[in-house]
Amino acid sequence: MTGRYRVGNCSGFYGDRLSAMREMLEGGPLDVLTGDYLAELTMLILGRDTLRSPDLGYARTFVRQMEDCLGLALERGVKIVSNAGGLNPAALAGRLREVAAGLGLDPAIAHVEGDDVRHLGFEGALTANAYLGAFGIAAALREGADIVVTGRVTDASLVVGPAIARFGWTRTSYDELAGAVVAGHIIECGTQATGGNFSGFRALAEQGADLRRPLGFPIAELAADGSSVITKHEGTGGAATVDTVTAQLVYEIQSAHYLNPDVTALLDTVRLTREGRDRVLVSGTRGAPPPERLKVCLNELGGWRNTVEFVLTGLDLDAKEEWVREQLTPRLTASSVTWTRGGRPALDADTEEGASTLLRCTVMDAAQEPVGREFTAAAVELALASYPGFTMTGPPPSPSPYGIYRPEYADRSAVRHTVVHADGSREVIPDPSAFGPADVSGAGRRPASPAAAPDVPTRRMPLGTFVHARSGDKGGDANLGLWVADDGSPSRERRTAWLIELMSPDKVRELVPEAADKDVDVYALPGLGAVNVLVRGLLGRGVAASTRFDPQAKALGEWVRSRIVDIREDLL
């Protein structure tokens, strides 16, 4: 079949804008509407839900959206594909049938299962879910499903599956599959592709983008050759530009080769072209065989944690910190104690808050008692007996449980990727027959040391003068994408070459002192004007167990953009 196939997104995480499903269905023509509700942390949250009730484990907000929008989706002929099934796609499919019956509707609802691999015996696993591919979703749609809910498939598979069903791609349609993976990766996080969390937001506003109204969710118009156009509904907020699309494309990837269960997408082949207002053509993507083993998202319960925040104000901040730490430390019995302090306030600040900084004490332990009353009482009892101006940002909270994420791998033969069709029949999806290398960490990697700086005039300026950033977490690793702004400058290619030369692992450690003792990988993506940086272990054991100020590294990119570097004058 030919022609463009319009696949939209209405959710980038569990907790995204509840009204987005209706907005997308009413906003213009769509063939498929997808929703991504899962992340590593979400799997932990859903795992704790299942401890309360085995009937839970799915994204309950998706049910609310479907109660509101199911009739509209059927009326408009829009298929719904979502990973909201989480740890219990069968229960979600059953709940949706109840909702449909209550509305007097009879949609064909299928679900995909088999990702739960706890039976493989991973030690301490609360959840263990293999990342499945897209051919199960495709099979369900080919059999006439109106709604397909899944467990832990890769985020991009929500888009790849409908494309396979539409265009008839096979297991070896590597370039086409890779193109759809890229499109799926771009739209999977919702409005992050249309101006959300975007370092160039001020330029968007200056160019006429409306950032005051809710940002429009993205749409991928897919073609049979794997290319796509990223756009959004007319009249919605935000914008789809080369830079907003690049921002999402370099988000939370690793090397220049992006491994998925169905294909390896070669990101250094991707080309982005402005096709018109709010229209970005994604083309040129090449693909290669997928890895032989499947990645597994594993979460285990780690214990309990708590934090108190002391406010230090005015003069003698170092001495105040030292005193309260000396007083509190002997009372602490938790196995892990982490102290962190904010930046030094300005001299002669004209507000009390401006003259203050926060001192945080975070404790973690396998047992609840050392981080509960034992800890909070010790902190509160210092209120009249410690540094001058002693106060806290609020009463110490109750301890909360935390989990630990780690990636594992499973043989495909141990995973039974299964579609349960609307009529109850079951179909096992066969594995691919050809595989590529599992280790692609060398693809596009920069050398460890910086290139010799040319003897040309430079200025000390923020890296963000013409470089954008997007950052996030990959388990305990921090991921940072940096790219040269697509601002019409004739120097863009030379700026790209400069950025690739500049951002060696050693330079990253200089710009991010926390990474001084970390392994750092830097990958060049010159076709996107970008580099991708992976700082291993910066987030400890992952977001739920991290004691870092920014545990998901969401603001790491904005910090790096603010750092001062030597920029060649001929690039300004």
mmCIF file of N, CA, C and O in Angstrom, residues 114 117 119-120 122 130 132 291-296 408-417 431 435:
data_model
loop_
_atom_site.group_PDB
_atom_site.id
_atom_site.type_symbol
_atom_site.label_atom_id
_atom_site.label_comp_id
_atom_site.label_asym_id
_atom_site.label_seq_id
_atom_site.Cartn_x
_atom_site.Cartn_y
_atom_site.Cartn_z
ATOM 1 N N GLY A 114 3.923 -11.964 27.295
ATOM 2 C CA GLY A 114 5.126 -12.781 27.166
ATOM 3 C C GLY A 114 6.389 -12.069 27.593
ATOM 4 O O GLY A 114 7.465 -12.675 27.638
ATOM 5 N N VAL A 117 9.481 -12.140 32.457
ATOM 6 C CA VAL A 117 10.478 -13.227 32.460
ATOM 7 C C VAL A 117 11.005 -13.493 33.873
ATOM 8 O O VAL A 117 12.143 -13.926 34.052
ATOM 9 N N HIS A 119 10.306 -15.882 35.556
ATOM 10 C CA HIS A 119 10.557 -17.326 35.656
ATOM 11 C C HIS A 119 12.002 -17.686 35.332
ATOM 12 O O HIS A 119 12.436 -18.815 35.614
ATOM 13 N N LEU A 120 12.760 -16.763 34.765
ATOM 14 C CA LEU A 120 14.152 -17.055 34.441
ATOM 15 C C LEU A 120 15.058 -16.994 35.655
ATOM 16 O O LEU A 120 16.255 -17.274 35.561
ATOM 17 N N PHE A 122 15.920 -14.380 37.865
ATOM 18 C CA PHE A 122 16.762 -13.238 38.219
ATOM 19 C C PHE A 122 16.640 -12.964 39.719
ATOM 20 O O PHE A 122 15.544 -12.773 40.246
ATOM 21 N N ALA A 130 11.147 -8.444 29.542
ATOM 22 C CA ALA A 130 11.927 -8.328 28.317
ATOM 23 C C ALA A 130 11.277 -7.300 27.401
ATOM 24 O O ALA A 130 10.043 -7.204 27.309
ATOM 25 N N LEU A 132 9.935 -6.435 24.178
ATOM 26 C CA LEU A 132 9.480 -7.112 22.973
ATOM 27 C C LEU A 132 9.449 -6.135 21.798
ATOM 28 O O LEU A 132 9.458 -4.914 21.978
ATOM 29 N N PRO A 291 19.921 -7.336 17.571
ATOM 30 C CA PRO A 291 20.763 -8.174 18.438
ATOM 31 C C PRO A 291 20.080 -9.512 18.718
ATOM 32 O O PRO A 291 18.861 -9.632 18.660
ATOM 33 N N GLU A 292 20.888 -10.506 19.046
ATOM 34 C CA GLU A 292 20.347 -11.855 19.238
ATOM 35 C C GLU A 292 19.604 -11.991 20.554
ATOM 36 O O GLU A 292 18.635 -12.754 20.645
ATOM 37 N N ARG A 293 20.029 -11.283 21.586
ATOM 38 C CA ARG A 293 19.385 -11.395 22.894
ATOM 39 C C ARG A 293 18.485 -10.177 23.139
ATOM 40 O O ARG A 293 18.676 -9.116 22.534
ATOM 41 N N LEU A 294 17.529 -10.332 24.031
ATOM 42 C CA LEU A 294 16.604 -9.261 24.372
ATOM 43 C C LEU A 294 17.015 -8.599 25.681
ATOM 44 O O LEU A 294 17.382 -9.269 26.648
ATOM 45 N N LYS A 295 16.933 -7.295 25.709
ATOM 46 C CA LYS A 295 17.191 -6.563 26.942
ATOM 47 C C LYS A 295 16.029 -6.764 27.911
ATOM 48 O O LYS A 295 14.869 -6.858 27.499
ATOM 49 N N VAL A 296 16.343 -6.817 29.190
ATOM 50 C CA VAL A 296 15.342 -7.019 30.242
ATOM 51 C C VAL A 296 15.413 -5.849 31.213
ATOM 52 O O VAL A 296 16.492 -5.457 31.665
ATOM 53 N N GLU A 408 19.232 -6.428 32.395
ATOM 54 C CA GLU A 408 19.686 -7.797 32.218
ATOM 55 C C GLU A 408 19.408 -8.192 30.765
ATOM 56 O O GLU A 408 18.874 -7.388 29.987
ATOM 57 N N TYR A 409 19.718 -9.409 30.408
ATOM 58 C CA TYR A 409 19.488 -9.875 29.044
ATOM 59 C C TYR A 409 18.959 -11.308 29.087
ATOM 60 O O TYR A 409 19.253 -12.068 30.012
ATOM 61 N N ALA A 410 18.160 -11.646 28.073
ATOM 62 C CA ALA A 410 17.562 -12.973 28.014
ATOM 63 C C ALA A 410 17.674 -13.512 26.594
ATOM 64 O O ALA A 410 17.588 -12.760 25.614
ATOM 65 N N ASP A 411 17.852 -14.813 26.490
ATOM 66 C CA ASP A 411 17.820 -15.458 25.185
ATOM 67 C C ASP A 411 16.399 -15.395 24.625
ATOM 68 O O ASP A 411 15.417 -15.570 25.363
ATOM 69 N N ARG A 412 16.298 -15.158 23.346
ATOM 70 C CA ARG A 412 14.964 -15.085 22.743
ATOM 71 C C ARG A 412 14.189 -16.392 22.912
ATOM 72 O O ARG A 412 12.962 -16.382 23.023
ATOM 73 N N SER A 413 14.899 -17.502 22.929
ATOM 74 C CA SER A 413 14.233 -18.798 23.069
ATOM 75 C C SER A 413 13.519 -18.940 24.408
ATOM 76 O O SER A 413 12.622 -19.776 24.553
ATOM 77 N N ALA A 414 13.900 -18.117 25.388
ATOM 78 C CA ALA A 414 13.282 -18.184 26.714
ATOM 79 C C ALA A 414 12.094 -17.236 26.847
ATOM 80 O O ALA A 414 11.458 -17.191 27.899
ATOM 81 N N VAL A 415 11.801 -16.479 25.792
ATOM 82 C CA VAL A 415 10.732 -15.474 25.825
ATOM 83 C C VAL A 415 9.670 -15.871 24.809
ATOM 84 O O VAL A 415 9.972 -16.074 23.630
ATOM 85 N N ARG A 416 8.437 -15.962 25.255
ATOM 86 C CA ARG A 416 7.339 -16.398 24.376
ATOM 87 C C ARG A 416 6.464 -15.178 24.050
ATOM 88 O O ARG A 416 5.501 -14.873 24.749
ATOM 89 N N HIS A 417 6.846 -14.489 22.980
ATOM 90 C CA HIS A 417 6.139 -13.295 22.518
ATOM 91 C C HIS A 417 4.791 -13.733 21.938
ATOM 92 O O HIS A 417 4.723 -14.382 20.888
ATOM 93 N N ASP A 431 10.724 -15.652 16.188
ATOM 94 C CA ASP A 431 11.893 -14.783 16.289
ATOM 95 C C ASP A 431 12.475 -14.521 14.908
ATOM 96 O O ASP A 431 12.274 -15.305 13.969
ATOM 97 N N PHE A 435 20.872 -12.034 12.895
ATOM 98 C CA PHE A 435 21.176 -11.138 14.001
ATOM 99 C C PHE A 435 22.457 -10.377 13.738
ATOM 100 O O PHE A 435 23.345 -10.827 13.007
#
